[in-house]
Coordinates of N, CA, C and O in Angstrom, one line a residue:
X1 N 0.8 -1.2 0.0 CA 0.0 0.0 0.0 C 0.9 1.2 0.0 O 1.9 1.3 0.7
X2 N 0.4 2.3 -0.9 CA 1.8 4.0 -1.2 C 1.0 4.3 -0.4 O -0.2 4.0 -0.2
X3 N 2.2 5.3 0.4 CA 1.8 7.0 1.0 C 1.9 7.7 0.7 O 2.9 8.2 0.0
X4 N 0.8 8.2 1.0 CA 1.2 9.8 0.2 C 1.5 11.0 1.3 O 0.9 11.3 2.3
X5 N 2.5 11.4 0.8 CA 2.6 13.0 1.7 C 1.1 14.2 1.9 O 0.3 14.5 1.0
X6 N 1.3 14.6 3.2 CA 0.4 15.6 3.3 C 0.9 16.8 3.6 O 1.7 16.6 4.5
X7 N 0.9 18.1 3.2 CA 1.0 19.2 3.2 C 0.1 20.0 4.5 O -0.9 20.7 4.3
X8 N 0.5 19.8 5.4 CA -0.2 20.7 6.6 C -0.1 21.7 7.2 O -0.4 22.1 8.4
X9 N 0.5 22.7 5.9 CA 1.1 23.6 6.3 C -0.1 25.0 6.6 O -1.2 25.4 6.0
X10 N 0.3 25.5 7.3 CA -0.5 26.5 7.7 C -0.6 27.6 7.2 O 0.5 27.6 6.6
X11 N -1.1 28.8 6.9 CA -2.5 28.3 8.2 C -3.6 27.5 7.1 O -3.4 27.0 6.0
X12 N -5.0 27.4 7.9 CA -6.1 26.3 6.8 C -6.7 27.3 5.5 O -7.4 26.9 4.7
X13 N -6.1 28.9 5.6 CA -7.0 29.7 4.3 C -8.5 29.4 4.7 O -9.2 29.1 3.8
X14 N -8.9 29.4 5.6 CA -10.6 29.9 5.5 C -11.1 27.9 5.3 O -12.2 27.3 5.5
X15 N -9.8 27.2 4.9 CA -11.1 25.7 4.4 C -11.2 24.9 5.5 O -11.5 23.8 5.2
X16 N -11.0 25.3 6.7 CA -11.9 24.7 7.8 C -13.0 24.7 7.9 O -13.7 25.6 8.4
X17 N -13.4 23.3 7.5 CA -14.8 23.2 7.4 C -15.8 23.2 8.3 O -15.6 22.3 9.1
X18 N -17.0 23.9 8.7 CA -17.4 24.2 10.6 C -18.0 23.0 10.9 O -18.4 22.9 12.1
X19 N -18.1 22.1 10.2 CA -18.3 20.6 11.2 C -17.2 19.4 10.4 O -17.1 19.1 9.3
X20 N -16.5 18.9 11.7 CA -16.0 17.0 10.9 C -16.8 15.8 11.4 O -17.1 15.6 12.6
X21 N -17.3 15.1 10.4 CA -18.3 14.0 10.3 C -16.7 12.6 10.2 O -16.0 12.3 9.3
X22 N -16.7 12.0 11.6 CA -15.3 11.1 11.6 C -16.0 9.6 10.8 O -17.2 9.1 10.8
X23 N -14.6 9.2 10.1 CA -15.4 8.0 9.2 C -15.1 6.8 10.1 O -15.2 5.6 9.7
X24 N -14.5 7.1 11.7 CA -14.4 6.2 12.8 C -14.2 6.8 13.7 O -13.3 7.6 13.8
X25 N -15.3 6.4 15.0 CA -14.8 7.0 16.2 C -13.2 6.9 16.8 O -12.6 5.9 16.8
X26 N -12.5 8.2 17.3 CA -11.7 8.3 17.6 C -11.7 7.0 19.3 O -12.6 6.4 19.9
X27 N -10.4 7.0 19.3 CA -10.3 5.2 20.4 C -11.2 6.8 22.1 O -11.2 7.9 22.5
X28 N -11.7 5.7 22.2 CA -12.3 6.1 23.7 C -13.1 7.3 23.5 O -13.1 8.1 24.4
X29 N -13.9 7.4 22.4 CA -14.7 8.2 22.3 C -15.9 7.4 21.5 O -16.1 7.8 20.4
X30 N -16.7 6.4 21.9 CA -17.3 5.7 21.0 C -18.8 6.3 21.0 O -19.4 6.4 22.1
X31 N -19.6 6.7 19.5 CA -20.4 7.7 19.9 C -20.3 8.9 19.3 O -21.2 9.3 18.5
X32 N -19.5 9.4 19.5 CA -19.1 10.8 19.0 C -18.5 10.9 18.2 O -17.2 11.1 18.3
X33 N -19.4 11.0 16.7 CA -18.8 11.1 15.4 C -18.9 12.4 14.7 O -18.3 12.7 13.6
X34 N -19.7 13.1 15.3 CA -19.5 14.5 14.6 C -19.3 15.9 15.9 O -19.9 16.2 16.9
X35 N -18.2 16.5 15.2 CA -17.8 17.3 15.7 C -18.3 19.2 15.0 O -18.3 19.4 13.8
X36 N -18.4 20.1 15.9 CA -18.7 21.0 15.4 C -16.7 21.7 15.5 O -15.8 21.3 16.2
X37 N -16.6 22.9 14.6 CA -15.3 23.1 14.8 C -15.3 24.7 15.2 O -16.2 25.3 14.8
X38 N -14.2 25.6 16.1 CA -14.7 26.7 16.6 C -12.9 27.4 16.5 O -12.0 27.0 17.2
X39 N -12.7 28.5 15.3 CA -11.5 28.3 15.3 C -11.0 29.9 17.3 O -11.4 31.0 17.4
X40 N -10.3 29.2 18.0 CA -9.9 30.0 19.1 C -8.9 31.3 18.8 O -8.6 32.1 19.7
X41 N -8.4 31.4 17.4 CA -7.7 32.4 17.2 C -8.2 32.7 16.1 O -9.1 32.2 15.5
X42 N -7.5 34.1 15.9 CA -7.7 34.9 14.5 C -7.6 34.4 13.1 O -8.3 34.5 12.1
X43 N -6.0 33.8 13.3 CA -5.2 33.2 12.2 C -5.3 31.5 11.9 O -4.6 30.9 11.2
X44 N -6.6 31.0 12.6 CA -6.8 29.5 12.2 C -6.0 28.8 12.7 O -5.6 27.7 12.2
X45 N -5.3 29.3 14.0 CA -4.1 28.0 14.3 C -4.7 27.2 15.2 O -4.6 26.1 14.8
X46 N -5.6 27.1 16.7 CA -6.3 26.5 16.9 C -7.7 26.7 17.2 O -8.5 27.7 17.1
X47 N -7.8 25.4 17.4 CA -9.2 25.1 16.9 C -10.0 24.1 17.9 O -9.6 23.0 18.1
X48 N -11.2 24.7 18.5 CA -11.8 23.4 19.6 C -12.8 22.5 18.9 O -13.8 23.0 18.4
X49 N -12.6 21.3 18.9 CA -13.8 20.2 18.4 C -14.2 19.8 19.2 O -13.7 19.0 20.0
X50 N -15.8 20.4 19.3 CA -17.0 20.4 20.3 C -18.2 19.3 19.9 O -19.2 19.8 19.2
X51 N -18.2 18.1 20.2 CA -19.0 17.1 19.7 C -20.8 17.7 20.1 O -21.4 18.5 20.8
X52 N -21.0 16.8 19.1 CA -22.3 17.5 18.0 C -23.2 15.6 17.6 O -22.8 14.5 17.2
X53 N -24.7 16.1 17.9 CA -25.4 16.6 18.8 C -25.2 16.1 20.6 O -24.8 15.0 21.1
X54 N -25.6 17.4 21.3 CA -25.3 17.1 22.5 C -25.9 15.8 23.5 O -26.1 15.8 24.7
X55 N -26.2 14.7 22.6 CA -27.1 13.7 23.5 C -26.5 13.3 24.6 O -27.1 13.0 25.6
X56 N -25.3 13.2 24.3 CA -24.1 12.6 25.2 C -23.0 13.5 26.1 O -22.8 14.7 26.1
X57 N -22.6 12.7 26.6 CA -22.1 14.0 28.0 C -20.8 14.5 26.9 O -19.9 13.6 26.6
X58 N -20.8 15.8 26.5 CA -19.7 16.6 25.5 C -18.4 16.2 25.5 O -18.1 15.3 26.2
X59 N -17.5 16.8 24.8 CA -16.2 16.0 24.0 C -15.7 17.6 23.9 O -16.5 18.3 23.3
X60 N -14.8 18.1 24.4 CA -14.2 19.0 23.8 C -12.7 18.8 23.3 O -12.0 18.5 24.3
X61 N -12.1 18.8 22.5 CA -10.8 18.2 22.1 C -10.2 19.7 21.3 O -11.0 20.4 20.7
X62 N -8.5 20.0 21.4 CA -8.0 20.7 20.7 C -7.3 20.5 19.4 O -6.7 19.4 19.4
X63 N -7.2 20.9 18.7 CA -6.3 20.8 17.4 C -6.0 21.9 16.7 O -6.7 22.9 16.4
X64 N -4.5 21.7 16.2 CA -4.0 22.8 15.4 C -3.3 21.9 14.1 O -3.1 20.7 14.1
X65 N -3.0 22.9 13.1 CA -2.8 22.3 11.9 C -0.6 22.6 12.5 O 0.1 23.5 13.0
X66 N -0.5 21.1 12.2 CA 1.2 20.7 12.8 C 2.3 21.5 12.3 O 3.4 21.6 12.9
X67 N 2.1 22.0 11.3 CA 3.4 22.6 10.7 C 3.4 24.1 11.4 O 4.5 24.7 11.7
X68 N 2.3 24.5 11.5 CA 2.7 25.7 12.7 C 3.7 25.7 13.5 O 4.7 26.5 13.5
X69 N 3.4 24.4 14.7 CA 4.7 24.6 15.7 C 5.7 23.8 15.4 O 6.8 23.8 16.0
X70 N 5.4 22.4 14.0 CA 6.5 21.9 13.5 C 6.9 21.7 12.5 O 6.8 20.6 12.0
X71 N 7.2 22.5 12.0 CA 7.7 23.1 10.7 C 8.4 21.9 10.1 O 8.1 21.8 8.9
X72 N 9.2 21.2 10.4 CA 9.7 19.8 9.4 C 8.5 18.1 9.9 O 8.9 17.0 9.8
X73 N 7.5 18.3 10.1 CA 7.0 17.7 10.5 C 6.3 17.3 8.6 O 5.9 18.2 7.8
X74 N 6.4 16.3 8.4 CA 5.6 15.6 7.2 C 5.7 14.4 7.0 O 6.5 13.9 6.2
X75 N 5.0 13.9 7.6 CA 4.4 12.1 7.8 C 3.5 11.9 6.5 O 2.7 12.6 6.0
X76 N 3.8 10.8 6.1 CA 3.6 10.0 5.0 C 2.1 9.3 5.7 O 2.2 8.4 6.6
X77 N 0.8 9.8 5.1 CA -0.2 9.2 5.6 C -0.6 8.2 4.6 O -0.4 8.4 3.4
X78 N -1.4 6.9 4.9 CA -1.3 5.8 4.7 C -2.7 6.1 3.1 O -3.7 6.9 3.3
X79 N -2.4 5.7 2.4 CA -3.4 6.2 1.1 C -4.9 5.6 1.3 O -5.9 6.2 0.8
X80 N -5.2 4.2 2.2 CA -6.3 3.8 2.7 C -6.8 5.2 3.2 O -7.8 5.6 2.7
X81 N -6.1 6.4 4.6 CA -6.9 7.0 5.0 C -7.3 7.8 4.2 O -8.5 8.0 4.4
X82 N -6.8 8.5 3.3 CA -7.2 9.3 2.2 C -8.4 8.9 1.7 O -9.4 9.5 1.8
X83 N -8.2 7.5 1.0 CA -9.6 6.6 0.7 C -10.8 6.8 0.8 O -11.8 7.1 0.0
X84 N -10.7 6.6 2.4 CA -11.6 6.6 3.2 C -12.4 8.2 3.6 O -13.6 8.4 3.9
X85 N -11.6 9.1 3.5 CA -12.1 10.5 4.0 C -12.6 10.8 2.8 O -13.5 11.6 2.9
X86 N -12.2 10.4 1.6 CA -12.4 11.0 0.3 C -12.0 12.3 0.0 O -11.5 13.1 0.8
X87 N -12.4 12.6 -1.6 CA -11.7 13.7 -2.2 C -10.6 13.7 -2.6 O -10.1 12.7 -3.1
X88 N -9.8 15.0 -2.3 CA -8.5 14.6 -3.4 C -7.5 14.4 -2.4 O -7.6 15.3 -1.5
X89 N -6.8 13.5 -2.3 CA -5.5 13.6 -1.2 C -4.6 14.9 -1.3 O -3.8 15.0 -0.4
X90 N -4.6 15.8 -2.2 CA -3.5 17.1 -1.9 C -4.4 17.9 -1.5 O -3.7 18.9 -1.3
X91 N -5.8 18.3 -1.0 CA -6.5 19.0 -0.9 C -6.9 18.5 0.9 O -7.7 19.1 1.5
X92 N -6.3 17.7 1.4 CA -7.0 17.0 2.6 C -5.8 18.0 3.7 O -4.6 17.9 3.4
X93 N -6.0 18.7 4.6 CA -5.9 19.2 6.0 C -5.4 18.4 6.8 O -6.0 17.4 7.0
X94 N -4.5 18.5 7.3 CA -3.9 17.5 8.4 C -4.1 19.1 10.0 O -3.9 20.2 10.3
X95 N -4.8 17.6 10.7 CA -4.2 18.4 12.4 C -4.0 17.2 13.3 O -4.1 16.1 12.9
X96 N -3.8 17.6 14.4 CA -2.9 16.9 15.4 C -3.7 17.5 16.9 O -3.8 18.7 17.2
X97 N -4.2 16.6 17.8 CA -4.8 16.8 19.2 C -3.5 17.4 20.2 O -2.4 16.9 20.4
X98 N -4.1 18.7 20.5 CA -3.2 18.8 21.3 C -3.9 18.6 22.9 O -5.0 18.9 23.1
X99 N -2.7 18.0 24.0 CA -3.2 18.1 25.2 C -2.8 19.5 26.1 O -1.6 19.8 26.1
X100 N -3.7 20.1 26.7 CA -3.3 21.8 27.2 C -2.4 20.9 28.3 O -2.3 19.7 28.6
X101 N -1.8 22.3 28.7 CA -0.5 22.5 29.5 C -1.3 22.3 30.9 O -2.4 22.6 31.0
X102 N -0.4 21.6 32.2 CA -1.2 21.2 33.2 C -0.4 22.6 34.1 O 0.0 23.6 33.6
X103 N -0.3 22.0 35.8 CA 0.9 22.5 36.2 C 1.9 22.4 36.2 O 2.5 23.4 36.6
X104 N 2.7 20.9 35.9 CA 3.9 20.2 35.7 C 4.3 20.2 34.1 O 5.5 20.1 33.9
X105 N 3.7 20.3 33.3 CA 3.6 19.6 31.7 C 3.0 20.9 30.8 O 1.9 21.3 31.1
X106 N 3.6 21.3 30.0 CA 4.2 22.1 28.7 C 2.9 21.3 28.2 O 2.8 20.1 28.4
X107 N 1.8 22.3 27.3 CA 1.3 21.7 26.0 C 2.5 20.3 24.8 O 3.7 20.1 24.4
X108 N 1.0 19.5 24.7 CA 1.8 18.8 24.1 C 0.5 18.5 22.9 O -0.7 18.8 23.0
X109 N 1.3 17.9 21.7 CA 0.9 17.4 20.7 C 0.9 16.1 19.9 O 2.1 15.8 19.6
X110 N 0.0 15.4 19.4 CA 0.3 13.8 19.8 C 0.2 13.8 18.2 O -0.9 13.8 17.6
X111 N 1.5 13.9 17.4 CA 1.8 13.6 16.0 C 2.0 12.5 15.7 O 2.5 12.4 14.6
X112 N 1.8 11.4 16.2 CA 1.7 9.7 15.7 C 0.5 9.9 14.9 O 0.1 9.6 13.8
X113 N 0.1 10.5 15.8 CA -2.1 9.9 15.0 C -2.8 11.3 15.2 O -3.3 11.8 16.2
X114 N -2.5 12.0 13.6 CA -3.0 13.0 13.3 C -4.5 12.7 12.7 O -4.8 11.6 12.6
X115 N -5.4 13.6 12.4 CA -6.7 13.7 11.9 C -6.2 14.0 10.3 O -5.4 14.9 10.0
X116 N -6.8 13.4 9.7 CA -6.8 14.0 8.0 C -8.0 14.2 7.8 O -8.9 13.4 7.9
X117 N -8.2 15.6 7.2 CA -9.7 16.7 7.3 C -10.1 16.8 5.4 O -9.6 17.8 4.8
X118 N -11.0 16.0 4.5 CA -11.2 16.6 3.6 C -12.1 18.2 3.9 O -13.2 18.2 4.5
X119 N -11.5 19.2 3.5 CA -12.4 20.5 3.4 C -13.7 20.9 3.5 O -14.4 21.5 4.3
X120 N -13.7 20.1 1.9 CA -14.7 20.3 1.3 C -16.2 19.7 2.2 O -17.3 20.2 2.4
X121 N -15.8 18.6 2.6 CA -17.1 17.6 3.3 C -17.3 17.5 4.3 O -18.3 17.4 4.9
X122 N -16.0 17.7 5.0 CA -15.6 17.5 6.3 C -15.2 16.2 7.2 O -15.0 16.1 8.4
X123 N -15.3 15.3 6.2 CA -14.9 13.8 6.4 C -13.8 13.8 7.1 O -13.1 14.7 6.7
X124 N -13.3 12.9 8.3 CA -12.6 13.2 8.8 C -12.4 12.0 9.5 O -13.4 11.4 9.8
X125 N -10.6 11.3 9.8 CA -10.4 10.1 10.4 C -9.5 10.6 10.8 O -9.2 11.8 10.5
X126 N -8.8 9.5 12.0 CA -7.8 9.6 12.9 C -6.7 8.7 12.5 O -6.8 7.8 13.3
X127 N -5.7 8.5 11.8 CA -5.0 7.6 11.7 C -3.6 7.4 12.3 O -3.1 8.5 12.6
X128 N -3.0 6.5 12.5 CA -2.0 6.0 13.1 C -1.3 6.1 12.3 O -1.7 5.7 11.2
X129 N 0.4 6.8 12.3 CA 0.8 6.6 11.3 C 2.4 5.4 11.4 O 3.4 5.7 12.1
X130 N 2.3 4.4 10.7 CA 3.3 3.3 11.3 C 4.2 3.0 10.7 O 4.6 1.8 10.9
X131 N 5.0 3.8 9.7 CA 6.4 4.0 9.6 C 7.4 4.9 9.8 O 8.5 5.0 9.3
X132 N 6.5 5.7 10.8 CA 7.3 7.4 10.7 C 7.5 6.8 12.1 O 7.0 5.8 12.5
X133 N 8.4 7.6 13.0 CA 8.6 7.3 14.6 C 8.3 8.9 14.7 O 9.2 9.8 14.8
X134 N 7.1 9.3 14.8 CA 6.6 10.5 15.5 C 5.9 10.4 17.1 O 5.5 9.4 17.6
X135 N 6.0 11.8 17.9 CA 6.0 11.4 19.3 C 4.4 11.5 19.5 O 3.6 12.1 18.8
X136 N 4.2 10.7 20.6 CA 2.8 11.0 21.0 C 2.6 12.1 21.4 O 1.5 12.6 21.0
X137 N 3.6 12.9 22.6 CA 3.0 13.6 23.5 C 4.7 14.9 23.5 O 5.6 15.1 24.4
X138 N 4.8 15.7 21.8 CA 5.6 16.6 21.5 C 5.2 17.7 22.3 O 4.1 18.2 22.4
X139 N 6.5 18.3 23.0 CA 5.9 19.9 23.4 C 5.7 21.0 22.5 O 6.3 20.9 21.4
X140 N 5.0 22.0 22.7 CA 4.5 23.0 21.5 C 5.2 23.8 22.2 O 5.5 23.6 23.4
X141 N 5.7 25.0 21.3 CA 6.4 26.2 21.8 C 8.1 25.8 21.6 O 9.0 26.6 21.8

């Protein structure tokens, strides 16, 4: 199976799409497949995903698009997830969950298993990526 490179580079130009419809629940979130999206800054760098409809007790999760704070970061995502999200694989958005800063622990960012975002639809998966050695839990800043 080819990988194809993704271009995550920032910022998203306006094509964040205001909801992601996931084509698999994210692990420990079973249930919550659609997300509303809320960008927290001016310039599109992060972004809260606020699960949508509220039947279930809420999901707030962060993400920013990775080349912001890691500028040589470009993982070869697996062409199944492309597949699967649909649309055109050079047109698909990469972001990365970040976990907020505690009182011990620096923001971190978990670049193993970014989200690939088609735009246009908002299709949206989580994938593992398993030939790159990216960190789960990278500090931002």
């Amino acid at each position: 199976m080819s990988a194809l490179p993704v271009d995550g580079l920032p910022p998203t130009d306006g094509r964040m799409p205001p909801q992601l419809r996931l084509c698999a629940p994210l692990p420990g979130l079973p249930g919550h497949d659609t997300f509303t999206m809320d960008a927290l800054d001016d310039d599109g760098t992060l972004f809260a995903m606020r699960s949508a409809p509220a039947d279930r007790a809420p999901v707030r999760l962060f993400v920013v698009p990775p080349r912001v704070f890691f500028p040589d970061y470009a993982p070869s995502v697996d062409a199944e997830a492309h597949t699967l999200v649909g649309g055109r694989a050079e047109d698909h958005l990469l972001l990365v969950v970040v976990h907020p800063a505690d009182r011990d622990t620096p923001p971190t960012a978990n670049l193993l298993a970014p989200l690939v975002v088609d735009p246009t639809t908002g299709a949206a998966m989580q994938t593992v990526l398993g030939d790159d050695d990216w960190p789960l839990h990278a500090p931002l800043g």
